[in-house]
Amino acid sequence: MTTPTSTERPISPPAQQTTPLLAWILLFILALVWGSSFILIKRSLASFSPTQVATGRITFAFLFFLPYVMLKIRQFPRQQSWVLLASGVLGYLIPAFMFAIAGAHLSSSLAGALNSLSPLFTLVLGAIFFGNSLQTRQVIGVLLGFAGSVFLVFLSATGSFSVNGYALLLVVATLCYGLNINLVSRYLRHLPALTSTSWTFALTGPLALLGLLTTDFPVRAVNPASSSSFVMLIILGVLGSGLMTVLFNRIIQLSSAIFASSVTYLIPIVALGWGLLDGEPLYWPQIMGMAICLFGVYLINRK
């Protein structure tokens, strides 16, 4: 997060007064789309492998931004190139694989609940590596979030103790999210949201495209039986990974990394709704784990 100079301080308060409403509107739009991404992953996996879903969503986001990147090729922010690449790998490529693999074995509601760990990792990693302050209530929130994740990861649907390896993959994904949010907030905040997002996918997209073309994706994509899954994958990439990342980076600029990551308040609700509509069962350990996680996130963000 950049620190304003003394000459910039007088203009800061008015900006803060005019941006919260827009930030909240963007936050709710983001929650609606990202909360729906879990059911989109599930539908995409009906015809494509986890590797194809992971690389496919990044590839379609890359292709969507490619015309803009070509138009602005001379304005490439070279000094931030390593941050853009790191953001693409940590914030999108690795989590895409984690969620695609886990999505074949976990319900949409459970995946959405585990996603709520992102603000916890944002806070902890920000304090450890980026020098952000940490308050007592936030420490309590982190501990509660950790306890909630224990319910979701180590308790089965019936309440018995077991280790859910696929749930652990999502914990790794949210860890990557937390690191990426801090990177964007610290090093890319000054860039326009469209610029940082498009170049992030421009650097990461070719890696995903190369991985996608080494599979039988082209054969599956032209199969009429895969048409529905193919459309879902395009929506997941262009809307979920592409356009919503622009909104997310804009929210960070309007508010803060912690506020932006609090979109995970709403994501589990949207994911749970889609899961129930899709006939997914919901058990008491999941409900308890979700409630504890969300209360922990509330304490972290509460002023």
Coordinates of C-alpha atoms in Angstrom, one line a residue:
M1 CA 0.0 0.0 0.0
T2 CA 1.5 3.3 -1.0
T3 CA 2.0 6.0 1.6
P4 CA 0.8 9.5 0.6
T5 CA 3.3 12.3 0.9
S6 CA 2.6 15.3 3.1
T7 CA 1.5 17.3 0.1
E8 CA -1.2 14.8 -0.7
R9 CA -2.7 14.6 2.7
P10 CA -5.1 17.6 2.4
I11 CA -7.0 16.0 -0.5
S12 CA -7.4 12.6 1.0
P13 CA -10.6 13.1 3.2
P14 CA -12.8 14.3 0.3
A15 CA -11.8 11.3 -1.7
Q16 CA -12.7 9.0 1.1
Q17 CA -16.2 10.6 1.4
T18 CA -17.1 10.1 -2.2
T19 CA -16.0 6.5 -2.8
P20 CA -17.6 4.2 -0.2
L21 CA -21.0 3.9 -1.9
L22 CA -19.4 2.9 -5.2
A23 CA -17.1 0.5 -3.4
W24 CA -20.1 -1.2 -1.8
I25 CA -22.0 -1.5 -5.1
L26 CA -19.0 -3.1 -6.8
L27 CA -18.5 -5.4 -3.8
F28 CA -22.1 -6.7 -4.1
I29 CA -21.7 -7.3 -7.9
L30 CA -18.4 -9.0 -7.3
A31 CA -20.0 -11.3 -4.6
L32 CA -22.8 -12.2 -6.9
V33 CA -20.5 -13.3 -9.7
W34 CA -17.8 -14.9 -7.7
G35 CA -20.3 -16.7 -5.5
S36 CA -21.7 -18.2 -8.7
S37 CA -18.3 -19.3 -9.9
F38 CA -18.4 -22.5 -7.9
I39 CA -21.5 -23.8 -9.7
L40 CA -19.9 -22.7 -13.0
I41 CA -16.8 -24.8 -12.1
K42 CA -19.1 -27.7 -11.3
R43 CA -20.9 -27.4 -14.6
S44 CA -17.6 -27.1 -16.5
L45 CA -16.2 -30.2 -14.9
A46 CA -19.1 -32.2 -16.4
S47 CA -17.2 -32.3 -19.7
F48 CA -13.7 -31.1 -19.0
S49 CA -10.9 -32.2 -16.7
P50 CA -9.8 -30.1 -13.7
T51 CA -6.6 -29.2 -15.6
Q52 CA -8.7 -28.0 -18.6
V53 CA -11.0 -26.0 -16.4
A54 CA -8.1 -24.3 -14.6
T55 CA -6.1 -23.5 -17.6
G56 CA -9.2 -22.8 -19.7
R57 CA -10.6 -20.1 -17.5
I58 CA -7.3 -18.2 -17.4
T59 CA -6.9 -18.7 -21.2
F60 CA -10.3 -17.2 -21.9
A61 CA -9.6 -14.3 -19.6
F62 CA -6.3 -13.7 -21.4
L63 CA -8.0 -13.8 -24.9
F64 CA -10.6 -11.4 -23.7
F65 CA -8.0 -8.8 -22.7
L66 CA -5.7 -9.5 -25.6
P67 CA -7.0 -6.7 -27.9
Y68 CA -6.6 -4.1 -25.2
V69 CA -3.1 -5.4 -24.4
M70 CA -2.1 -5.2 -28.1
L71 CA -3.5 -1.6 -28.3
K72 CA -1.5 -0.6 -25.2
I73 CA 1.6 -2.6 -25.9
R74 CA 3.9 0.5 -25.7
Q75 CA 2.5 1.3 -22.3
F76 CA 3.6 -1.9 -20.6
P77 CA 4.6 -1.1 -17.0
R78 CA 8.0 -2.7 -17.1
Q79 CA 8.9 -1.8 -13.5
Q80 CA 5.9 -3.7 -12.2
S81 CA 6.3 -6.7 -14.5
W82 CA 7.5 -9.1 -11.8
V83 CA 4.6 -8.1 -9.5
L84 CA 2.1 -8.6 -12.4
L85 CA 3.5 -12.0 -13.1
A86 CA 3.5 -13.0 -9.4
S87 CA -0.1 -11.7 -9.1
G88 CA -1.2 -13.8 -12.0
V89 CA 0.4 -16.9 -10.7
L90 CA -0.6 -16.5 -7.0
G91 CA -3.9 -14.9 -7.5
Y92 CA -5.3 -16.8 -10.5
L93 CA -3.3 -19.6 -11.9
I94 CA -2.6 -21.6 -8.7
P95 CA -6.1 -21.0 -7.2
A96 CA -7.7 -22.0 -10.5
F97 CA -6.1 -25.4 -10.2
M98 CA -6.9 -25.8 -6.5
F99 CA -10.6 -24.9 -7.0
A100 CA -11.0 -27.0 -10.2
I101 CA -9.5 -30.1 -8.5
A102 CA -11.5 -29.6 -5.3
G103 CA -14.6 -28.7 -7.2
A104 CA -14.9 -32.2 -8.5
H105 CA -15.2 -33.5 -4.9
L106 CA -16.7 -30.8 -2.8
S107 CA -20.1 -29.0 -2.8
S108 CA -20.4 -25.4 -4.0
S109 CA -21.5 -24.3 -0.5
L110 CA -18.4 -25.8 1.2
A111 CA -16.1 -24.3 -1.4
G112 CA -17.7 -20.9 -0.9
A113 CA -17.3 -21.2 2.8
L114 CA -13.6 -22.1 2.7
N115 CA -13.1 -19.1 0.4
S116 CA -14.0 -16.9 3.3
L117 CA -10.5 -17.6 4.8
S118 CA -9.1 -15.0 2.3
P119 CA -9.4 -12.0 4.6
L120 CA -7.7 -13.9 7.4
F121 CA -4.7 -14.6 5.2
T122 CA -4.8 -11.1 3.9
L123 CA -4.5 -9.7 7.4
V124 CA -1.9 -12.2 8.7
L125 CA 0.4 -12.0 5.6
G126 CA 0.0 -8.2 5.6
A127 CA 1.2 -8.0 9.2
I128 CA 4.1 -10.5 8.7
F129 CA 5.5 -9.4 5.3
F130 CA 4.1 -6.0 4.6
G131 CA 4.3 -4.3 8.0
N132 CA 0.5 -3.7 8.4
S133 CA -0.8 -3.2 11.9
L134 CA -2.7 -5.9 13.7
Q135 CA -5.2 -5.2 16.4
T136 CA -6.5 -7.5 19.2
R137 CA -10.0 -8.0 17.8
Q138 CA -8.4 -8.9 14.5
V139 CA -6.2 -11.6 16.2
I140 CA -9.4 -13.0 17.8
G141 CA -11.0 -12.9 14.3
V142 CA -8.1 -14.9 12.9
L143 CA -8.3 -17.5 15.6
L144 CA -12.0 -17.8 15.1
G145 CA -11.5 -18.1 11.3
F146 CA -9.0 -20.8 11.9
A147 CA -11.4 -22.7 14.2
G148 CA -14.1 -22.5 11.6
S149 CA -11.7 -23.8 8.9
V150 CA -10.9 -26.8 11.3
F151 CA -14.6 -27.7 11.3
L152 CA -14.8 -27.5 7.5
V153 CA -11.5 -29.3 6.8
F154 CA -11.3 -31.9 9.6
L155 CA -14.9 -32.9 10.2
S156 CA -17.0 -35.0 7.8
A157 CA -20.6 -34.3 7.0
T158 CA -21.7 -36.5 9.8
G159 CA -19.5 -34.8 12.3
S160 CA -16.8 -37.5 12.7
F161 CA -13.2 -36.5 12.6
S162 CA -11.5 -37.0 9.2
V163 CA -9.0 -35.1 7.0
N164 CA -10.5 -33.7 3.8
G165 CA -7.5 -33.3 1.5
Y166 CA -9.6 -31.5 -1.1
A167 CA -10.7 -28.9 1.5
L168 CA -7.0 -28.3 2.3
L169 CA -6.4 -27.4 -1.4
L170 CA -8.9 -24.6 -1.0
V171 CA -7.0 -23.4 2.1
V172 CA -3.9 -23.2 0.0
A173 CA -5.8 -21.3 -2.6
T174 CA -7.0 -18.7 -0.1
L175 CA -3.5 -18.4 1.2
C176 CA -2.4 -17.4 -2.3
Y177 CA -5.4 -15.0 -2.5
G178 CA -4.2 -13.3 0.7
L179 CA -0.7 -12.8 -0.6
N180 CA -1.9 -11.6 -3.9
I181 CA -4.2 -9.0 -2.4
N182 CA -1.3 -7.6 -0.4
L183 CA 0.9 -7.5 -3.5
V184 CA -1.8 -5.6 -5.5
S185 CA -2.5 -3.2 -2.7
R186 CA 1.2 -2.4 -2.1
Y187 CA 2.7 -2.4 -5.6
L188 CA -0.2 -2.1 -8.2
R189 CA -2.6 0.3 -6.4
H190 CA -1.4 3.3 -8.5
L191 CA -2.2 1.5 -11.8
P192 CA -5.7 1.8 -13.4
A193 CA -7.6 -1.4 -12.6
L194 CA -8.1 -2.3 -16.2
T195 CA -4.3 -1.9 -16.9
S196 CA -3.1 -4.0 -14.0
T197 CA -5.7 -6.7 -14.7
S198 CA -5.1 -7.0 -18.4
W199 CA -1.3 -7.2 -18.0
T200 CA -1.6 -9.7 -15.2
F201 CA -3.5 -12.0 -17.6
A202 CA -1.2 -11.1 -20.5
L203 CA 1.8 -12.5 -18.6
T204 CA 0.0 -15.5 -17.1
G205 CA -2.3 -16.4 -20.0
P206 CA 0.3 -17.8 -22.4
L207 CA 1.3 -20.3 -19.7
A208 CA -2.3 -21.4 -19.3
L209 CA -2.8 -21.6 -23.1
L210 CA 0.2 -23.8 -23.5
G211 CA -0.9 -26.1 -20.8
L212 CA -4.5 -26.2 -22.3
L213 CA -3.2 -27.1 -25.7
T214 CA -1.3 -30.1 -24.4
T215 CA -4.6 -31.7 -23.4
D216 CA -7.4 -33.0 -25.6
F217 CA -9.4 -29.8 -24.9
P218 CA -9.9 -28.9 -28.6
V219 CA -11.5 -32.3 -29.2
R220 CA -13.8 -32.0 -26.2
A221 CA -14.7 -28.4 -27.0
V222 CA -16.1 -29.2 -30.4
N223 CA -18.2 -32.2 -29.1
P224 CA -21.9 -31.2 -29.1
A225 CA -22.3 -32.9 -25.8
S226 CA -19.8 -30.5 -24.2
S227 CA -21.5 -27.3 -25.5
S228 CA -23.1 -26.3 -22.2
S229 CA -19.9 -26.9 -20.2
F230 CA -17.9 -25.0 -22.8
V231 CA -20.2 -22.0 -22.5
M232 CA -20.0 -22.2 -18.7
L233 CA -16.2 -22.3 -18.9
I234 CA -16.1 -19.2 -21.2
I235 CA -18.4 -17.3 -18.7
L236 CA -16.1 -18.4 -15.8
G237 CA -13.0 -17.1 -17.6
V238 CA -14.3 -13.9 -19.2
L239 CA -16.7 -12.8 -16.5
G240 CA -15.5 -14.5 -13.3
S241 CA -11.7 -14.3 -13.8
G242 CA -11.5 -11.3 -16.2
L243 CA -14.0 -8.6 -15.7
M244 CA -14.5 -9.2 -12.0
T245 CA -10.8 -8.9 -11.4
V246 CA -11.0 -5.4 -12.8
L247 CA -13.8 -4.7 -10.3
F248 CA -11.8 -6.2 -7.5
N249 CA -8.7 -4.2 -8.2
R250 CA -10.9 -1.1 -8.4
I251 CA -12.4 -1.8 -5.0
I252 CA -8.9 -2.0 -3.5
Q253 CA -8.2 1.4 -5.0
L254 CA -11.4 2.9 -3.6
S255 CA -11.0 1.4 -0.1
S256 CA -8.4 -1.1 1.2
A257 CA -7.2 -4.7 0.7
I258 CA -9.1 -5.8 3.8
F259 CA -12.4 -4.2 2.7
A260 CA -12.0 -5.8 -0.8
S261 CA -11.3 -9.2 0.7
S262 CA -14.5 -8.9 2.8
V263 CA -16.4 -9.8 -0.4
T264 CA -16.1 -13.3 1.2
Y265 CA -18.9 -12.3 3.6
L266 CA -21.3 -12.6 0.7
I267 CA -19.7 -15.3 -1.5
P268 CA -20.7 -18.2 0.8
I269 CA -24.3 -17.0 0.8
V270 CA -24.5 -16.9 -3.0
A271 CA -22.6 -20.2 -3.3
L272 CA -24.9 -21.8 -0.7
G273 CA -28.0 -20.6 -2.6
W274 CA -26.7 -22.2 -5.8
G275 CA -25.8 -25.4 -4.0
L276 CA -29.3 -25.7 -2.5
L277 CA -30.9 -25.1 -5.9
D278 CA -28.6 -27.7 -7.4
G279 CA -29.7 -30.3 -4.8
E280 CA -26.5 -30.3 -2.7
P281 CA -27.0 -31.4 0.9
L282 CA -26.0 -29.2 3.8
Y283 CA -24.9 -30.6 7.2
W284 CA -24.5 -29.1 10.7
P285 CA -20.6 -29.2 10.7
Q286 CA -20.7 -27.1 7.5
I287 CA -23.2 -24.7 8.9
M288 CA -21.2 -24.3 12.1
G289 CA -17.9 -23.9 10.3
M290 CA -19.4 -21.3 8.0
A291 CA -20.8 -19.3 10.9
I292 CA -17.5 -19.3 12.8
C293 CA -15.5 -18.4 9.8
L294 CA -17.8 -15.5 8.8
F295 CA -17.9 -14.2 12.4
G296 CA -14.1 -14.2 12.5
V297 CA -14.0 -12.3 9.2
Y298 CA -16.5 -9.8 10.7
L299 CA -14.2 -9.1 13.7
I300 CA -11.3 -8.6 11.3
N301 CA -13.1 -6.0 9.3
R302 CA -15.2 -4.3 12.1
K303 CA -14.1 -0.8 12.8

